[in-house]
Amino acid sequence: MIQTPYLLFLGDAPDQLAAKVAQGIRDWRPENAVGQLRLDGCGADVGLADMSLEEGLAAGARTLVIGVANRGGVISAAWKAVLIEALEKGFDLASGLHNLLRNEDDLMSAANIYGGTLHDVRVPSTAFPIANGVKRSGKRCLAVGTDCSAGKMYTGLAMDAEMRERGIKATFRPTGQTGILITGHGVPLDAVVADFMAGAVEALTPDNDPDHWDLIEGQGSLFHVSFSGVTMALIHGGQPDALILSHEPTRTHMRGLPDYGVPSLEALRDMVLPIARIANPAAEIVGISVNTQKLGEDAAMDYLQKTEARMGLPTVDPFRQGAGRLVDALAGI
Amino acid sequence: MIQTPYLLFLGDAPDQLAAKVAQGIRDWRPENAVGQLRLDGCGADVGLADMSLEEGLAAGARTLVIGVANRGGVISAAWKAVLIEALEKGFDLASGLHNLLRNEDDLMSAANIYGGTLHDVRVPSTAFPIANGVKRSGKRCLAVGTDCSAGKMYTGLAMDAEMRERGIKATFRPTGQTGILITGHGVPLDAVVADFMAGAVEALTPDNDPDHWDLIEGQGSLFHVSFSGVTMALIHGGQPDALILSHEPTRTHMRGLPDYGVPSLEALRDMVLPIARIANPAAEIVGISVNTQKLGEDAAMDYLQKTEARMGLPTVDPFRQGAGRLVDALAGI
């Protein structure tokens, strides 16, 4: 658990894209962020009040979250000065950077002296048991993609937001570093040791009220040979009741695999359902989430309508249309 | 790579079963072992000459392999004395124990002083890349099970032995600690970090001669919810040309999962083939390996014949009948 609320460190982000973690926090958990801290030359702005460390503290911030990607995998001297000062003032630090805070001697030393915690969300913070497969109470929904980066996290967050607004009991369960920083909790599944992957997902989605839904963040794809084992563990550890198929219709090959074509939604449907029913015989596919950001409005609407007619399932782009129809589709489960 | 040949340490093994790693080395790579070292009260005997450390060295041994499971997860004082003396005399040590040699201060210290290497084969010795899915030259065969512990390793080792005897180019590729100790190389797949599982399998089974076969050791089962992600990575990283279905016909539920029934061979066939064809469109199921050790001879033969007729695939118990027909089945691939 990362202590909230946060002050978001945007550093010297060259552009808005470099600050996408901060933007995600701002978009999905605005109550988790009191403001943003920007250095000279910062080209990003997530629309929060600019604050110094002192101002952030006065506004109640507990953790300085690095909401920006660093260049070249090095934590620069300019960043270091701010991070050390934050520890001195009593902040915890949280980061999803590849190079870990804990591997920086000066940060470790300051954390030890001032009692701060360094959260490196790319690495698991606890050990997990081997999955036991026992049926858990409560309901679970998982998005599975024809490819990686097809909009699974966005779909889960959008459904979670819609369900909270409707007063439905729901918890988004992050399995990657961006989601973990957004919500302050979760499991970085791609960094868990193989034998414990499914057990980590079981631990992430424990017994709950019968009418509570976990929205589990999807990872990888059953059709992506680099990461399909992670997807498999997510399906069998998560034992979802409801599956959403996620798709990006303009891609010409699997992400990072130029020799691999993207499967059809039919192929994904036919593969995932028998796999999911091993862990949960009641599993159903309830809807389709399409990332149409590379299509114009008319082409997007046309694609969504044709896909819905072809597949016989509610088909939406939650960014264009909201996740309401996907949430509606959970009602029958 | 563990230096061969070995002297096999049987310690104070209470019975033959406790020495199954040593027995596996004796059965499958007798050329890798010069003798066995037993302590007072040892109840196991793998049929090799009893040797002291000095005699083992004189016979050419380079590594003392712990070929026995320890009791209670503790390396006893009686074992320690021998292990330290072995390092002093110039042996390397190799172990598949849960508690690692490297975590024992006195062993680390002796290894540093005398220049020996401590091989803990339960943990990966190198970092692996993320899988790239590029088609590799050479042929690969993988056994996949309806459940864990259904005879996959035995099947691979038996096929490897048969192929060597016939002069077919073949390499057994271990993915678990017993196989790694038997052959002296391999990857402990269950201990690899999730993102790198498939990449580890790619590294284990590199480009090879067009007529060379890798016999990849299977792990887990697509139907075993605790470990199915490992199995998935093995199929997609291994990109097998030939699949063998492995089955143990007397089991009433999945190993360690009392609520999960064992799937039929038909269910395994129907699930694994489309998954395997993602990574290798030419993948075929070529045969079935049944572990009939819990059946009498007549019942076993009857089961094998009926299964062969039902499934239309060569069906053998390689322990009872040898792996010849499974090797024959590779010829058409």
mmCIF file with all atom_site columns, N, CA, C and O in Angstrom, chain B residues 183-205:
data_model
loop_
_atom_site.group_PDB
_atom_site.id
_atom_site.type_symbol
_atom_site.label_atom_id
_atom_site.label_alt_id
_atom_site.label_comp_id
_atom_site.label_asym_id
_atom_site.label_entity_id
_atom_site.label_seq_id
_atom_site.pdbx_PDB_ins_code
_atom_site.Cartn_x
_atom_site.Cartn_y
_atom_site.Cartn_z
_atom_site.occupancy
_atom_site.B_iso_or_equiv
_atom_site.pdbx_formal_charge
_atom_site.auth_seq_id
_atom_site.auth_comp_id
_atom_site.auth_asym_id
_atom_site.auth_atom_id
_atom_site.pdbx_PDB_model_num
ATOM 1  N N  . THR B 1 183 ? 21.633 -33.889 -16.483 1.00 0.00 ? 183 THR B N  1
ATOM 2  C CA . THR B 1 183 ? 22.395 -33.584 -17.695 1.00 0.00 ? 183 THR B CA 1
ATOM 3  C C  . THR B 1 183 ? 23.512 -32.579 -17.462 1.00 0.00 ? 183 THR B C  1
ATOM 4  O O  . THR B 1 183 ? 24.406 -32.446 -18.293 1.00 0.00 ? 183 THR B O  1
ATOM 5  N N  . GLY B 1 184 ? 23.417 -31.801 -16.367 1.00 0.00 ? 184 GLY B N  1
ATOM 6  C CA . GLY B 1 184 ? 24.446 -30.788 -16.101 1.00 0.00 ? 184 GLY B CA 1
ATOM 7  C C  . GLY B 1 184 ? 24.155 -29.427 -16.708 1.00 0.00 ? 184 GLY B C  1
ATOM 8  O O  . GLY B 1 184 ? 24.955 -28.503 -16.599 1.00 0.00 ? 184 GLY B O  1
ATOM 9  N N  . HIS B 1 185 ? 22.987 -29.277 -17.356 1.00 0.00 ? 185 HIS B N  1
ATOM 10 C CA . HIS B 1 185 ? 22.627 -27.974 -17.927 1.00 0.00 ? 185 HIS B CA 1
ATOM 11 C C  . HIS B 1 185 ? 21.112 -27.860 -18.003 1.00 0.00 ? 185 HIS B C  1
ATOM 12 O O  . HIS B 1 185 ? 20.393 -28.851 -17.798 1.00 0.00 ? 185 HIS B O  1
ATOM 13 N N  . GLY B 1 186 ? 20.604 -26.666 -18.298 1.00 0.00 ? 186 GLY B N  1
ATOM 14 C CA . GLY B 1 186 ? 19.160 -26.463 -18.407 1.00 0.00 ? 186 GLY B CA 1
ATOM 15 C C  . GLY B 1 186 ? 18.724 -25.197 -17.697 1.00 0.00 ? 186 GLY B C  1
ATOM 16 O O  . GLY B 1 186 ? 19.548 -24.429 -17.228 1.00 0.00 ? 186 GLY B O  1
ATOM 17 N N  . VAL B 1 187 ? 17.408 -24.992 -17.653 1.00 0.00 ? 187 VAL B N  1
ATOM 18 C CA . VAL B 1 187 ? 16.822 -23.787 -17.056 1.00 0.00 ? 187 VAL B CA 1
ATOM 19 C C  . VAL B 1 187 ? 15.734 -24.196 -16.058 1.00 0.00 ? 187 VAL B C  1
ATOM 20 O O  . VAL B 1 187 ? 14.808 -24.918 -16.435 1.00 0.00 ? 187 VAL B O  1
ATOM 21 N N  . PRO B 1 188 ? 15.823 -23.728 -14.798 1.00 0.00 ? 188 PRO B N  1
ATOM 22 C CA . PRO B 1 188 ? 14.757 -24.021 -13.837 1.00 0.00 ? 188 PRO B CA 1
ATOM 23 C C  . PRO B 1 188 ? 13.587 -23.069 -14.069 1.00 0.00 ? 188 PRO B C  1
ATOM 24 O O  . PRO B 1 188 ? 13.485 -22.017 -13.447 1.00 0.00 ? 188 PRO B O  1
ATOM 25 N N  . LEU B 1 189 ? 12.706 -23.459 -15.006 1.00 0.00 ? 189 LEU B N  1
ATOM 26 C CA . LEU B 1 189 ? 11.717 -22.521 -15.534 1.00 0.00 ? 189 LEU B CA 1
ATOM 27 C C  . LEU B 1 189 ? 10.778 -21.969 -14.474 1.00 0.00 ? 189 LEU B C  1
ATOM 28 O O  . LEU B 1 189 ? 10.370 -20.805 -14.539 1.00 0.00 ? 189 LEU B O  1
ATOM 29 N N  . ASP B 1 190 ? 10.458 -22.790 -13.475 1.00 0.00 ? 190 ASP B N  1
ATOM 30 C CA . ASP B 1 190 ? 9.499  -22.318 -12.469 1.00 0.00 ? 190 ASP B CA 1
ATOM 31 C C  . ASP B 1 190 ? 10.077 -21.201 -11.602 1.00 0.00 ? 190 ASP B C  1
ATOM 32 O O  . ASP B 1 190 ? 9.339  -20.548 -10.874 1.00 0.00 ? 190 ASP B O  1
ATOM 33 N N  . ALA B 1 191 ? 11.380 -20.977 -11.681 1.00 0.00 ? 191 ALA B N  1
ATOM 34 C CA . ALA B 1 191 ? 12.006 -19.921 -10.882 1.00 0.00 ? 191 ALA B CA 1
ATOM 35 C C  . ALA B 1 191 ? 12.350 -18.680 -11.707 1.00 0.00 ? 191 ALA B C  1
ATOM 36 O O  . ALA B 1 191 ? 12.923 -17.727 -11.180 1.00 0.00 ? 191 ALA B O  1
ATOM 37 N N  . VAL B 1 192 ? 11.996 -18.684 -12.987 1.00 0.00 ? 192 VAL B N  1
ATOM 38 C CA . VAL B 1 192 ? 12.285 -17.531 -13.848 1.00 0.00 ? 192 VAL B CA 1
ATOM 39 C C  . VAL B 1 192 ? 11.175 -16.482 -13.649 1.00 0.00 ? 192 VAL B C  1
ATOM 40 O O  . VAL B 1 192 ? 10.012 -16.825 -13.451 1.00 0.00 ? 192 VAL B O  1
ATOM 41 N N  . VAL B 1 193 ? 11.553 -15.208 -13.717 1.00 0.00 ? 193 VAL B N  1
ATOM 42 C CA . VAL B 1 193 ? 10.572 -14.123 -13.584 1.00 0.00 ? 193 VAL B CA 1
ATOM 43 C C  . VAL B 1 193 ? 9.627  -14.136 -14.797 1.00 0.00 ? 193 VAL B C  1
ATOM 44 O O  . VAL B 1 193 ? 10.051 -14.347 -15.936 1.00 0.00 ? 193 VAL B O  1
ATOM 45 N N  . ALA B 1 194 ? 8.335  -13.896 -14.523 1.00 0.00 ? 194 ALA B N  1
ATOM 46 C CA . ALA B 1 194 ? 7.249  -14.069 -15.491 1.00 0.00 ? 194 ALA B CA 1
ATOM 47 C C  . ALA B 1 194 ? 7.558  -13.540 -16.895 1.00 0.00 ? 194 ALA B C  1
ATOM 48 O O  . ALA B 1 194 ? 7.397  -14.239 -17.885 1.00 0.00 ? 194 ALA B O  1
ATOM 49 N N  . ASP B 1 195 ? 8.014  -12.310 -16.976 1.00 0.00 ? 195 ASP B N  1
ATOM 50 C CA . ASP B 1 195 ? 8.238  -11.685 -18.278 1.00 0.00 ? 195 ASP B CA 1
ATOM 51 C C  . ASP B 1 195 ? 9.280  -12.399 -19.134 1.00 0.00 ? 195 ASP B C  1
ATOM 52 O O  . ASP B 1 195 ? 9.328  -12.187 -20.344 1.00 0.00 ? 195 ASP B O  1
ATOM 53 N N  . PHE B 1 196 ? 10.122 -13.203 -18.526 1.00 0.00 ? 196 PHE B N  1
ATOM 54 C CA . PHE B 1 196 ? 11.253 -13.799 -19.238 1.00 0.00 ? 196 PHE B CA 1
ATOM 55 C C  . PHE B 1 196 ? 11.117 -15.309 -19.427 1.00 0.00 ? 196 PHE B C  1
ATOM 56 O O  . PHE B 1 196 ? 12.038 -15.957 -19.933 1.00 0.00 ? 196 PHE B O  1
ATOM 57 N N  . MET B 1 197 ? 9.971  -15.860 -19.058 1.00 0.00 ? 197 MET B N  1
ATOM 58 C CA . MET B 1 197 ? 9.799  -17.325 -19.149 1.00 0.00 ? 197 MET B CA 1
ATOM 59 C C  . MET B 1 197 ? 9.979  -17.826 -20.578 1.00 0.00 ? 197 MET B C  1
ATOM 60 O O  . MET B 1 197 ? 10.778 -18.731 -20.844 1.00 0.00 ? 197 MET B O  1
ATOM 61 N N  . ALA B 1 198 ? 9.219  -17.263 -21.500 1.00 0.00 ? 198 ALA B N  1
ATOM 62 C CA . ALA B 1 198 ? 9.294  -17.748 -22.886 1.00 0.00 ? 198 ALA B CA 1
ATOM 63 C C  . ALA B 1 198 ? 10.678 -17.471 -23.471 1.00 0.00 ? 198 ALA B C  1
ATOM 64 O O  . ALA B 1 198 ? 11.212 -18.282 -24.236 1.00 0.00 ? 198 ALA B O  1
ATOM 65 N N  . GLY B 1 199 ? 11.283 -16.355 -23.091 1.00 0.00 ? 199 GLY B N  1
ATOM 66 C CA . GLY B 1 199 ? 12.640 -16.039 -23.547 1.00 0.00 ? 199 GLY B CA 1
ATOM 67 C C  . GLY B 1 199 ? 13.657 -17.043 -23.023 1.00 0.00 ? 199 GLY B C  1
ATOM 68 O O  . GLY B 1 199 ? 14.619 -17.392 -23.718 1.00 0.00 ? 199 GLY B O  1
ATOM 69 N N  . ALA B 1 200 ? 13.436 -17.524 -21.807 1.00 0.00 ? 200 ALA B N  1
ATOM 70 C CA . ALA B 1 200 ? 14.343 -18.534 -21.246 1.00 0.00 ? 200 ALA B CA 1
ATOM 71 C C  . ALA B 1 200 ? 14.251 -19.827 -22.045 1.00 0.00 ? 200 ALA B C  1
ATOM 72 O O  . ALA B 1 200 ? 15.260 -20.500 -22.287 1.00 0.00 ? 200 ALA B O  1
ATOM 73 N N  . VAL B 1 201 ? 13.033 -20.175 -22.482 1.00 0.00 ? 201 VAL B N  1
ATOM 74 C CA . VAL B 1 201 ? 12.860 -21.408 -23.270 1.00 0.00 ? 201 VAL B CA 1
ATOM 75 C C  . VAL B 1 201 ? 13.487 -21.230 -24.653 1.00 0.00 ? 201 VAL B C  1
ATOM 76 O O  . VAL B 1 201 ? 14.105 -22.162 -25.190 1.00 0.00 ? 201 VAL B O  1
ATOM 77 N N  . GLU B 1 202 ? 13.351 -20.036 -25.227 1.00 0.00 ? 202 GLU B N  1
ATOM 78 C CA . GLU B 1 202 ? 14.023 -19.781 -26.510 1.00 0.00 ? 202 GLU B CA 1
ATOM 79 C C  . GLU B 1 202 ? 15.539 -19.939 -26.359 1.00 0.00 ? 202 GLU B C  1
ATOM 80 O O  . GLU B 1 202 ? 16.200 -20.540 -27.210 1.00 0.00 ? 202 GLU B O  1
ATOM 81 N N  . ALA B 1 203 ? 16.087 -19.405 -25.270 1.00 0.00 ? 203 ALA B N  1
ATOM 82 C CA . ALA B 1 203 ? 17.541 -19.501 -25.045 1.00 0.00 ? 203 ALA B CA 1
ATOM 83 C C  . ALA B 1 203 ? 17.977 -20.947 -24.834 1.00 0.00 ? 203 ALA B C  1
ATOM 84 O O  . ALA B 1 203 ? 19.082 -21.342 -25.226 1.00 0.00 ? 203 ALA B O  1
ATOM 85 N N  . LEU B 1 204 ? 17.092 -21.734 -24.233 1.00 0.00 ? 204 LEU B N  1
ATOM 86 C CA . LEU B 1 204 ? 17.411 -23.136 -23.933 1.00 0.00 ? 204 LEU B CA 1
ATOM 87 C C  . LEU B 1 204 ? 17.435 -23.999 -25.187 1.00 0.00 ? 204 LEU B C  1
ATOM 88 O O  . LEU B 1 204 ? 18.102 -25.034 -25.220 1.00 0.00 ? 204 LEU B O  1
ATOM 89 N N  . THR B 1 205 ? 16.697 -23.560 -26.218 1.00 0.00 ? 205 THR B N  1
ATOM 90 C CA . THR B 1 205 ? 16.522 -24.401 -27.414 1.00 0.00 ? 205 THR B CA 1
ATOM 91 C C  . THR B 1 205 ? 16.867 -23.592 -28.672 1.00 0.00 ? 205 THR B C  1
ATOM 92 O O  . THR B 1 205 ? 15.998 -23.287 -29.484 1.00 0.00 ? 205 THR B O  1
#
